[in-house]
Coordinates of C-alpha atoms in Angstrom, one line a residue:
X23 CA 64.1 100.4 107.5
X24 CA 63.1 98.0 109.8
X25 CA 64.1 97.4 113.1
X26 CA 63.8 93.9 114.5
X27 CA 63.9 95.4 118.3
X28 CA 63.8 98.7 118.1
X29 CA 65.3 101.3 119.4
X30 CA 64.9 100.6 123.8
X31 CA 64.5 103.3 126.1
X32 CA 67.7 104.7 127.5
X33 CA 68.2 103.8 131.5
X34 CA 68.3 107.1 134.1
X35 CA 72.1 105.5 134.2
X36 CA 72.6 105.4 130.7
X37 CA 71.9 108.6 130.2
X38 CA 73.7 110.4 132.6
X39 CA 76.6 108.5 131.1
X40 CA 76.0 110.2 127.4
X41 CA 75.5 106.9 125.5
X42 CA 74.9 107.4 121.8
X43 CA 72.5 105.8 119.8
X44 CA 74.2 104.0 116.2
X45 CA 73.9 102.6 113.2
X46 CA 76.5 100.0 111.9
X47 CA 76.6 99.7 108.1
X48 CA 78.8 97.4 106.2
X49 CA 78.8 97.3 102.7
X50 CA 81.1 95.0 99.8
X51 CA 80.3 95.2 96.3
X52 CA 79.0 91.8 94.9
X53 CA 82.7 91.2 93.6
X54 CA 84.4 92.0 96.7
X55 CA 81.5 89.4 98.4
X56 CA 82.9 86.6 96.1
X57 CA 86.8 87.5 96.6
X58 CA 86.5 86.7 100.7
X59 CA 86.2 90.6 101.5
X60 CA 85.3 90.3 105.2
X61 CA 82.4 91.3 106.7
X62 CA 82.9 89.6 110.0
X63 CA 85.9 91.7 110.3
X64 CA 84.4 95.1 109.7
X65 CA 81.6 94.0 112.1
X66 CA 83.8 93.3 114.7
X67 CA 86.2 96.2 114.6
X68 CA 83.0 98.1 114.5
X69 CA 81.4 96.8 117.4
X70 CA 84.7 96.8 119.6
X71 CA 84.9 100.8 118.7
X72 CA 81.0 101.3 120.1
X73 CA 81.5 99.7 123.1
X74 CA 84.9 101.6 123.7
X75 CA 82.9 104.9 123.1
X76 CA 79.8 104.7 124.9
X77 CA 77.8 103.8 122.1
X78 CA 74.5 101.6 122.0
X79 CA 74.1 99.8 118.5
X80 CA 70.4 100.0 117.5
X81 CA 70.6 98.3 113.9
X82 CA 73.5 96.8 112.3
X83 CA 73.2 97.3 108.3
X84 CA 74.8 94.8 106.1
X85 CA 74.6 95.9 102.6
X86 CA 76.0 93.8 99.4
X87 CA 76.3 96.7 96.3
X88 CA 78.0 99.4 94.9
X89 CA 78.3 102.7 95.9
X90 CA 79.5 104.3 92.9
X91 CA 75.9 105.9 92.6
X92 CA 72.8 107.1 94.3
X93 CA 70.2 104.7 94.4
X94 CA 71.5 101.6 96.9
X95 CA 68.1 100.2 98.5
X96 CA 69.4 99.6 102.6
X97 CA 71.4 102.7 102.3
X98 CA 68.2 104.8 100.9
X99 CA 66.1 103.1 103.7
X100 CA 68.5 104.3 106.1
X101 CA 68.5 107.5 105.2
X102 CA 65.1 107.6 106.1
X103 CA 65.5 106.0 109.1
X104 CA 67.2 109.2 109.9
X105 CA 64.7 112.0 108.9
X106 CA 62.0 110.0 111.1
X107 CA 64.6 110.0 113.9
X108 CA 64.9 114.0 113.3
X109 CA 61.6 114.7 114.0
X110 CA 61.5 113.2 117.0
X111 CA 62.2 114.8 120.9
X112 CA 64.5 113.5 123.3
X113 CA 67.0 110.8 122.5
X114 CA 67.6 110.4 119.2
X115 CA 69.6 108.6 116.7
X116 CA 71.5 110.3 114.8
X117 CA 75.1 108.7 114.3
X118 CA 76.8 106.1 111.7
X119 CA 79.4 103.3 112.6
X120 CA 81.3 102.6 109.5
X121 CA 84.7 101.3 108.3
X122 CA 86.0 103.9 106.1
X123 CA 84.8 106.7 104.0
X124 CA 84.4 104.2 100.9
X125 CA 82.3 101.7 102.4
X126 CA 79.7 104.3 103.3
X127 CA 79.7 106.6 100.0
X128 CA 81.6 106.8 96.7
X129 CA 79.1 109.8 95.4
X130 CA 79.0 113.0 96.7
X131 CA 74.8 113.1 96.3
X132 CA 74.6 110.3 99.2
X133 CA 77.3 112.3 100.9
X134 CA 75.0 115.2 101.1
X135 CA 72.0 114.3 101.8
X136 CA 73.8 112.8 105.3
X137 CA 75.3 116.1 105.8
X138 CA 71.9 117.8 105.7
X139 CA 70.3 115.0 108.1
X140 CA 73.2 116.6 110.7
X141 CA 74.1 113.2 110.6
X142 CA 78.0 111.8 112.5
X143 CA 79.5 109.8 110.5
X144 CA 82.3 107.7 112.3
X145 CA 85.3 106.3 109.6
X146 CA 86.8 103.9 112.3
X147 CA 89.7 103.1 110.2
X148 CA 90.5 106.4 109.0
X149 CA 90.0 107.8 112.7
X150 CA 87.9 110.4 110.9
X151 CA 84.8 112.1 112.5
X152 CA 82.6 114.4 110.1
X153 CA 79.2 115.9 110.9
X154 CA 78.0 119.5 109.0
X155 CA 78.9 121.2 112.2
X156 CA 83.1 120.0 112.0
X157 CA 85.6 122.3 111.0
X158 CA 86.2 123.2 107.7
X159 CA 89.9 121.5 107.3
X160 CA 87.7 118.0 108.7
X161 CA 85.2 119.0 105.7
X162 CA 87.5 119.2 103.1
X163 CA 89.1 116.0 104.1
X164 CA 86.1 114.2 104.2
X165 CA 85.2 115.9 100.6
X166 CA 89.1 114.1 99.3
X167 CA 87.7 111.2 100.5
X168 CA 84.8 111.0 98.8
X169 CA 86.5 112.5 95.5
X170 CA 89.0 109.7 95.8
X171 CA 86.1 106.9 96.0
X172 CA 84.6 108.1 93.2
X173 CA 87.4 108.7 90.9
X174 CA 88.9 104.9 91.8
X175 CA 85.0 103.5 91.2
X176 CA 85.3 105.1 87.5
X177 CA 88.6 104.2 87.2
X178 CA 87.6 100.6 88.4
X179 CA 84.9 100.6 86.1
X180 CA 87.3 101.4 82.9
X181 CA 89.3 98.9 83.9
X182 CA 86.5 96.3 84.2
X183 CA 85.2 97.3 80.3
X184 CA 88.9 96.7 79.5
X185 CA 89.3 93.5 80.7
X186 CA 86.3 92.4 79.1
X187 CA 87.0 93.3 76.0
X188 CA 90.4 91.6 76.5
X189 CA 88.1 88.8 77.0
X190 CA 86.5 88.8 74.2
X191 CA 89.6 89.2 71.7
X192 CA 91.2 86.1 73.4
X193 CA 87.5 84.0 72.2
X194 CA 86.3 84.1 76.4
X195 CA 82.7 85.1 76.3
X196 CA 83.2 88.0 79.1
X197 CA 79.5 88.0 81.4
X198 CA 77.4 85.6 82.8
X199 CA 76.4 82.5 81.2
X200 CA 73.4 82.7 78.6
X201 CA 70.7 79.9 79.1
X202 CA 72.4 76.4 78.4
X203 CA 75.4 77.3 79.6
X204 CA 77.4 77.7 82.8
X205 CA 80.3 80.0 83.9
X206 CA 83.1 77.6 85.3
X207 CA 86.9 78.1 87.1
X208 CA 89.3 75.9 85.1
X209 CA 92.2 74.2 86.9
X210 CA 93.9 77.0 85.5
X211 CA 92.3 79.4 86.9
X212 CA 90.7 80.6 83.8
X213 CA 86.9 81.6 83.9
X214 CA 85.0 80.4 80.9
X215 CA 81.8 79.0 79.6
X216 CA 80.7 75.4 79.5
X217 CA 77.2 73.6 78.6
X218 CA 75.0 73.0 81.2
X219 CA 74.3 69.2 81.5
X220 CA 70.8 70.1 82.5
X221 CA 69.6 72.7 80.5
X222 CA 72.1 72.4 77.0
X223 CA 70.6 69.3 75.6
X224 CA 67.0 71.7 76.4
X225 CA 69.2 74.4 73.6
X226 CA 69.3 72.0 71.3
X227 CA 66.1 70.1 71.4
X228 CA 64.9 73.9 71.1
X229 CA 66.9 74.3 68.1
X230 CA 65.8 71.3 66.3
X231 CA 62.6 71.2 66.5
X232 CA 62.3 75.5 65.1
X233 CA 64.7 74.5 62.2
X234 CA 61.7 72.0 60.9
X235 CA 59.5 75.2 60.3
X236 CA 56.6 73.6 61.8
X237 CA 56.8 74.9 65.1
X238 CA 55.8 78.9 66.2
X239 CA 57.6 80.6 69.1
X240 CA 55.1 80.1 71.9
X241 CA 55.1 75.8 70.6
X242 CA 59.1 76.0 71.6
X243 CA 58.6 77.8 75.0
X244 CA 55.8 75.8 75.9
X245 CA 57.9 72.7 74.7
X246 CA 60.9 73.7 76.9
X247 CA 59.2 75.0 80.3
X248 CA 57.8 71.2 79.9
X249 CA 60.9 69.9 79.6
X250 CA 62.1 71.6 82.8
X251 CA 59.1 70.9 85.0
X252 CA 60.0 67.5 83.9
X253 CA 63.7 67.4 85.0
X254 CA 61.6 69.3 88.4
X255 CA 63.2 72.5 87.8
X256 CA 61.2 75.8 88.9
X257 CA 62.0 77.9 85.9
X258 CA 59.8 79.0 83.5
X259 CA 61.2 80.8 79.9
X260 CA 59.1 83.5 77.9
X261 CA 58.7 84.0 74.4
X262 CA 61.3 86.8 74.0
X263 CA 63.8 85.0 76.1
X264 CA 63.3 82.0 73.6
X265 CA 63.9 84.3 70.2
X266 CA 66.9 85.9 72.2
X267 CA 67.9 82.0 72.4
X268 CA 67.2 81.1 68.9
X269 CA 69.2 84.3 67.5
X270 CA 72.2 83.6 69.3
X271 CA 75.1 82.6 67.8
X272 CA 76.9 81.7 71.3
X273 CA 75.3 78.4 71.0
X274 CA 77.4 77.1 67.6
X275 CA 80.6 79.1 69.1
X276 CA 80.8 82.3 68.4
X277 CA 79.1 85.8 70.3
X278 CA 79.1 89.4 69.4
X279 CA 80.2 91.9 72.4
X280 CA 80.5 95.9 71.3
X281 CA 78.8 95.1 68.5
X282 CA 82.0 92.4 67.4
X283 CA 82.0 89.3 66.2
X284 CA 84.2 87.2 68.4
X285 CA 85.1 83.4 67.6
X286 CA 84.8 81.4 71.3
X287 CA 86.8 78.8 72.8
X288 CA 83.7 77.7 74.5
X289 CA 82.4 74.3 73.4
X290 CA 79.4 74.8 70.9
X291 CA 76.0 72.8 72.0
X292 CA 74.6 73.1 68.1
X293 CA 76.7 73.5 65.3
X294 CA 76.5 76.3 62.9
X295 CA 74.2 74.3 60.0
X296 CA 71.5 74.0 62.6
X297 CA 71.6 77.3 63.8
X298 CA 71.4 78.4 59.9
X299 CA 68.3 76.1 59.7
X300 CA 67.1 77.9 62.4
X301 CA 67.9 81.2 61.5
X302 CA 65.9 81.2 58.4
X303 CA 62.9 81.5 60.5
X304 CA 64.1 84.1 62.8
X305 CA 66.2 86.4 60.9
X306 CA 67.4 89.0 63.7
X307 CA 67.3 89.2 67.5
X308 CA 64.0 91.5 67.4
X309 CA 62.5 89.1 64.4
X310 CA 60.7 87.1 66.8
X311 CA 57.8 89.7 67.4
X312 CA 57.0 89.3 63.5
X313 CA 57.2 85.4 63.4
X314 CA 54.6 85.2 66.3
X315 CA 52.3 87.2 63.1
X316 CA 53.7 84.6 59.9
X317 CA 49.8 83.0 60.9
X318 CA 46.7 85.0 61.5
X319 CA 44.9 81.9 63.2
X320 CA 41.2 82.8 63.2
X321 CA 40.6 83.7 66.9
X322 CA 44.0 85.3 67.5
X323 CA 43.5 88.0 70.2
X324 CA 39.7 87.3 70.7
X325 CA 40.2 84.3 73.2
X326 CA 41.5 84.5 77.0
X327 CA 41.9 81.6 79.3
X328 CA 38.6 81.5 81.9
X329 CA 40.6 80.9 84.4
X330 CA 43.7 82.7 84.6
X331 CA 43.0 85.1 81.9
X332 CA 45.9 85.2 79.9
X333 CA 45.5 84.8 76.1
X334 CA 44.4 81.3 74.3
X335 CA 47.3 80.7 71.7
X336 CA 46.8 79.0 68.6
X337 CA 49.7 76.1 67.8
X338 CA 49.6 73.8 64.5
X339 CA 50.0 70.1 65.2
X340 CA 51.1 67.4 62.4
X341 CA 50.6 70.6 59.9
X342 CA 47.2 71.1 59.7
X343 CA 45.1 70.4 63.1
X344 CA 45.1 74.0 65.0
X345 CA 44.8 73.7 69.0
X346 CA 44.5 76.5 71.2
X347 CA 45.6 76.4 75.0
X348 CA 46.1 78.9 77.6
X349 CA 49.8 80.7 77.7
X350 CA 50.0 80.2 81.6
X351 CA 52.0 83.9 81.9
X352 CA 50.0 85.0 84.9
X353 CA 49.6 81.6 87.3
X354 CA 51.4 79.1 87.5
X355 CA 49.8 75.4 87.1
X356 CA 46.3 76.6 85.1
X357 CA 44.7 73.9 83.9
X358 CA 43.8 75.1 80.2
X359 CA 47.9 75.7 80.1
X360 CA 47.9 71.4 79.0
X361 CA 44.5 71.4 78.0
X362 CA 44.3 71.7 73.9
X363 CA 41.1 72.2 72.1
X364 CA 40.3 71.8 68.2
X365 CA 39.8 74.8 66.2
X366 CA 36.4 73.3 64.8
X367 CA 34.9 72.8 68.3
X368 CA 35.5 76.3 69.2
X369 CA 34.1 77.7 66.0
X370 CA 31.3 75.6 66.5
X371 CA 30.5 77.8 69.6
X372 CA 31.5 80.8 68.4
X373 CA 28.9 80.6 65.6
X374 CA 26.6 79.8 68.3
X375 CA 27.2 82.8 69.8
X376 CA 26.6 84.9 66.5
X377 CA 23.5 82.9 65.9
X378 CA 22.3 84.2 69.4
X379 CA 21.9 87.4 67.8
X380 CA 17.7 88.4 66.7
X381 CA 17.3 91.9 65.3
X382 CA 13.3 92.9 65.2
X383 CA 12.6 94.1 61.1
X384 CA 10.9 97.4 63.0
X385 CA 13.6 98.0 65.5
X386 CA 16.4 97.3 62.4
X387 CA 16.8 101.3 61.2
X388 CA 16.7 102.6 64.6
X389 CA 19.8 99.7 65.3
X390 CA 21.8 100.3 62.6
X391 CA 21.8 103.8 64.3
X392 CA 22.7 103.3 67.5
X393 CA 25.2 101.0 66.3
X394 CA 26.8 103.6 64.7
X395 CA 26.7 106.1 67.3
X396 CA 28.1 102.9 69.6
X397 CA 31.4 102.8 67.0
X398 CA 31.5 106.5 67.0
X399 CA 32.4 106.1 70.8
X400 CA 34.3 103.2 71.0
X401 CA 36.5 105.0 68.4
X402 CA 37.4 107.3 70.5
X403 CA 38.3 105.2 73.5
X404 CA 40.2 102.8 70.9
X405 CA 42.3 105.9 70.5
X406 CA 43.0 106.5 74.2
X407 CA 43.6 102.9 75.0
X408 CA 45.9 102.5 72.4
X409 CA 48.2 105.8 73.4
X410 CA 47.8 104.4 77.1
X411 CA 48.9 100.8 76.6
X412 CA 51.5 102.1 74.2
X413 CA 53.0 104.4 76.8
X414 CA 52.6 101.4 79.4
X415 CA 54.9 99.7 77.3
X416 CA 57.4 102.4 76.8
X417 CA 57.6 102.5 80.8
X418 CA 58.3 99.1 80.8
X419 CA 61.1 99.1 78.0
X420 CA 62.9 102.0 80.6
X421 CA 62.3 99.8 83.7
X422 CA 63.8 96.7 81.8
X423 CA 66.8 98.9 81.0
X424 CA 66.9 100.4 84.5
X425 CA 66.9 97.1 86.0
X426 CA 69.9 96.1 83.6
X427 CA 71.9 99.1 85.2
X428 CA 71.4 97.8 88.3
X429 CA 72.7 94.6 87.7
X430 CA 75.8 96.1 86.0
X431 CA 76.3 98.3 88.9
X432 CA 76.1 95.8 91.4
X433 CA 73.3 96.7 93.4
X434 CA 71.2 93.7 92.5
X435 CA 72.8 89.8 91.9
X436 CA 71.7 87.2 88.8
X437 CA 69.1 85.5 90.3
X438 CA 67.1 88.9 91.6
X439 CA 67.7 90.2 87.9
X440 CA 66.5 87.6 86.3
X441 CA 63.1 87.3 88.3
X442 CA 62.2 90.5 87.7
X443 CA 62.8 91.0 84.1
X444 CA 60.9 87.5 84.1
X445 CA 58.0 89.7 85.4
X446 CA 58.7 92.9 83.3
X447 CA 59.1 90.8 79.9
X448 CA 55.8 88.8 80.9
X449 CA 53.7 91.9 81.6
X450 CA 55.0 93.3 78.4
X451 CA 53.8 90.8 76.0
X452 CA 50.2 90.8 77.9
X453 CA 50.5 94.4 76.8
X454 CA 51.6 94.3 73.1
X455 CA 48.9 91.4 72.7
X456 CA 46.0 93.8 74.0
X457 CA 47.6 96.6 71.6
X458 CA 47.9 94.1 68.9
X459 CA 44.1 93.3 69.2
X460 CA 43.2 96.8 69.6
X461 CA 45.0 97.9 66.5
X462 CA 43.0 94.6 64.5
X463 CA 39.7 96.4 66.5
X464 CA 40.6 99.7 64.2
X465 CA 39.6 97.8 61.2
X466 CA 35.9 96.5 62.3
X467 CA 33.5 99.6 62.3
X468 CA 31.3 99.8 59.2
X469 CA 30.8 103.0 58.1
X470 CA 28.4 102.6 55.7
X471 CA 25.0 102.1 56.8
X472 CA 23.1 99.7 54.2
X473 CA 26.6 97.6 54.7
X474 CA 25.6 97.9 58.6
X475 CA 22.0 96.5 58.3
X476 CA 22.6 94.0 55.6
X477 CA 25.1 92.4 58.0
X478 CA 22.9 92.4 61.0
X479 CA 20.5 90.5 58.8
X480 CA 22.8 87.7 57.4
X481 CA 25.1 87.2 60.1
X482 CA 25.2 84.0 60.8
X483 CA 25.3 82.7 57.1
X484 CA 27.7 85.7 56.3
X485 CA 30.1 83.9 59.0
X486 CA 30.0 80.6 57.5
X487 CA 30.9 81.8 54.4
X488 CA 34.0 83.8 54.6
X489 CA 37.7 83.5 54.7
X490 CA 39.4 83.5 58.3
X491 CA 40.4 86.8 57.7
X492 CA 36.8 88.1 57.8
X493 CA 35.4 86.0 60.1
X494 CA 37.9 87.2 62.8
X495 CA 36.9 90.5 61.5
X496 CA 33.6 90.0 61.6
X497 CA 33.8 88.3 65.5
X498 CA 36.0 91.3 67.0
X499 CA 32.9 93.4 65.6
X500 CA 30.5 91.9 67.6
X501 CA 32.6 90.8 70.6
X502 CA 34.9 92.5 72.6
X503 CA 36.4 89.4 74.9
X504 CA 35.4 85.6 74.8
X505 CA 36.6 83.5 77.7
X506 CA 37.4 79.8 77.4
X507 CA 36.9 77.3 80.8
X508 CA 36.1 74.0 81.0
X509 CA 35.4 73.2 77.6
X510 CA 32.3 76.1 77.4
X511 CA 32.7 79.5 76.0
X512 CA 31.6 82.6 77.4
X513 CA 31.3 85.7 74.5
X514 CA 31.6 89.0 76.0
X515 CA 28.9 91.5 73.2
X516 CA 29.8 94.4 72.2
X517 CA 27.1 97.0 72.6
X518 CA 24.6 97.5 71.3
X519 CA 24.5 93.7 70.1
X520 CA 24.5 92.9 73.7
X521 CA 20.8 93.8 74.0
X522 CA 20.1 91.7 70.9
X523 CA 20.8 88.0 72.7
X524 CA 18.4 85.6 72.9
X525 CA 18.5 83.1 75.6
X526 CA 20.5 80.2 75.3
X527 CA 18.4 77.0 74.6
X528 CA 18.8 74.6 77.5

């Protein structure tokens, strides 16, 4: 926890006088923070009750979540505030300043663990005092305390998933506001959803242009984040956000909650014949992983940007010119994220690259050998990077649920939420791509070795010659990463071809 003065040396005076070192800590749940709970008031009564009792505040903690369980950041930073403090000598700190029992814990785990830091803990409005050493009677009153916290946090909780499922049956859309929407007060007093002037015309431009069929997924992101930088807004969507978006009936007027179909009173941005249109392309919420596959464009996982190094997508412009351009995950502002090149010119290099390629008729048996004790290897490491970028993921699926815990509990607001699972989702699609290409790798190694030598030979005519499917095949056999920057490309060769380059004519 840190502490902008730290905690001062006490005067001779001070000390003769008994003055005890505290900690203030305030806490209101987000909900109680919108509803006018007072903090200056706690703060107040709090510091009028240390300077009535000899007591020199060292930090004052303000903290903005719930407490209904373990796991509140200031309060965990705090607690180990007070295990440094234990191991020191002389003066220590080792007292909290809070309202009531509630405002400090509502679980009896976070009550423990400042039991066993021999922790005081003053309740100024309850007039309770409770350290481990009080009586038993002050104990057990302390434990009711706690019990009652806790119960009225579950029973707030009930109450909560009751209303919004009250919600729901009268056609309110019960949470926060999906993208292209806003939550709004009515004059009434009535909480409900409305469109966003700046962002629902975005939903619907979305919308139409998917429903032609001649745009993929990363086309519509790329086609909204532009639309925002335009309008100056620092917000940038991702892929999964966008087939969330697409797959949402909200946006014609009606929503599923509980796993219900609920018809809104919300006014609809598209109506339900779009969305239809729409739909046909993405079927279910999840079906956007599959669309991104509905083309196998020929360099589709070989290709990262040089600069950045996120992944070179492929996009199909007036239905049969195929760009590629840099997805602009990682950094902001990369220049290859608006630059588009032409299929054709980047084949042209790529076959290059493959013509680069001289195997010596005496070397070729001895080769075809070491090529195949090179796949025999890489095999196995395929296999290892696979299970590790597949349990990477897994992680990343439990810290995306985690992190939507935390938002229901409190503990984290809208904006926080949605900036990290921004980072989360991003870092998970960079992951699923590199599996994606990995599990496309598993079907490259030649086994057979008169297969092996006869395409060492013929390479560069056998390229020329076949489908998209096998020339990609035939590229992530000899390469294992290909960088794009400033209009050049720069082939990463597998071994053993990588001894097999010639020099690159000036």
């Amino acid at each position: 926890m840190a502490h902008p003065r730290g905690i001062q040396p006490l005067t001779e005076k001070e000390i003769a006088k008994g003055v005890i070192l505290v900690i203030i800590y305030i806490r209101v749940s987000s909900k109680e923070q919108e509803q006018g709970y007072s903090i200056d008031a706690q703060l107040s009564a709090l510091r009028d009750y240390a300077a009535r009792h000899n007591m020199i505040v060292v930090e004052t903690i303000i903290e903005i979540a719930s407490a209904r369980r373990p796991g509140r950041d200031k309060f965990d930073d705090m607690v180990v505030f007070f295990k440094r403090e234990k191991r020191k000598t002389g003066k220590r700190c080792e007292t909290i300043l809070t309202e009531k029992t509630d405002r400090l814990v509502r679980n009896h785990q976070d009550k423990e663990a400042l039991l066993d830091l021999g922790v005081t803990m003053h309740m100024v409005k309850e007039r309770l005092v409770v350290s481990k050493h009080s009586r038993s009677d002050v104990l057990y009153m302390f434990d009711q305390h706690v019990s009652n916290a806790s119960r009225y946090s579950r029973n707030l909780g009930e109450e909560t998933v009751k209303g919004m499922l009250q919600k729901a049956e009268e056609g309110i859309y019960p949470s926060n506001a999906p993208f292209g929407y806003q939550n709004i007060t009515e004059a009434s007093g009535r909480k409900i959803i409305a469109p966003d002037p700046m962002f629902a015309p975005i939903v619907k431009e979305m919308f139409m242009a998917y429903a032609t069929g001649r745009h993929s997924l990363q086309s519509i992101t790329d086609m909204a984040n532009k639309r925002m930088s335009s309008l100056g807004v620092n917000r940038r969507l991702v892929k999964s956000t966008v087939g969330d978006i697409l797959s949402n009936t909200i946006y014609y007027g009606e929503f599923v909650w509980k796993r219900r179909l609920y018809k809104g009173i919300h006014q609809p941005i598209i109506d339900k014949e779009l969305f239809e249109q729409a739909h046909g392309t993405v079927t279910t919420i999840n079906a956007h992983k599959r669309q991104q596959q509905k083309h196998k464009w020929l360099f589709q996982g070989l290709l990262s940007c040089g600069h950045c190094g996120c992944a070179m997508v492929a996009e199909l412009k007036k239905g049969k010119y195929v760009y590629y351009h840099c997805t602009g995950n990682k950094v902001k502002n990369c220049p290859n994220f608006t630059r588009y090149i032409r299929q054709e010119r980047l084949e042209e290099q790529f076959l290059g690259a493959v013509k680069r390629l001289r195997v010596p008729e005496e070397s070729l048996g001895k080769f075809v050998t070491i090529v195949q004790n090179a796949q025999n290897d890489d095999r196995v490491k395929l296999q290892n990077t696979t299970m590790l970028l597949s349990n990477k993921i897994e992680t990343l699926k439990r810290r995306r649920q985690e992190l939507l815990n935390r938002l229901l509990d409190g503990k984290i607001d809208e904006e926080r939420y949605q900036e990290v699972e921004t980072c989360i989702i991003q870092e998970r699609e960079e992951l699923e791509q590199k599996l994606e290409t990995l599990v496309q790798r598993n079907g490259t190694f030649v086994e057979n070795a008169e297969q092996l030598q006869r395409l060492v030979t013929i390479m560069p005519a056998l390229y020329v010659n076949q489908s998209d499917t096998e020339k990609r095949r035939l590229l992530a056999f000899m390469f294992s990463e290909c960088r794009w920057s400033d209009g050049q490309l720069s082939p990463s060769y597998r071994r053993p071809f990588d001894a097999l380059v010639t020099p690159k004519a000036a």
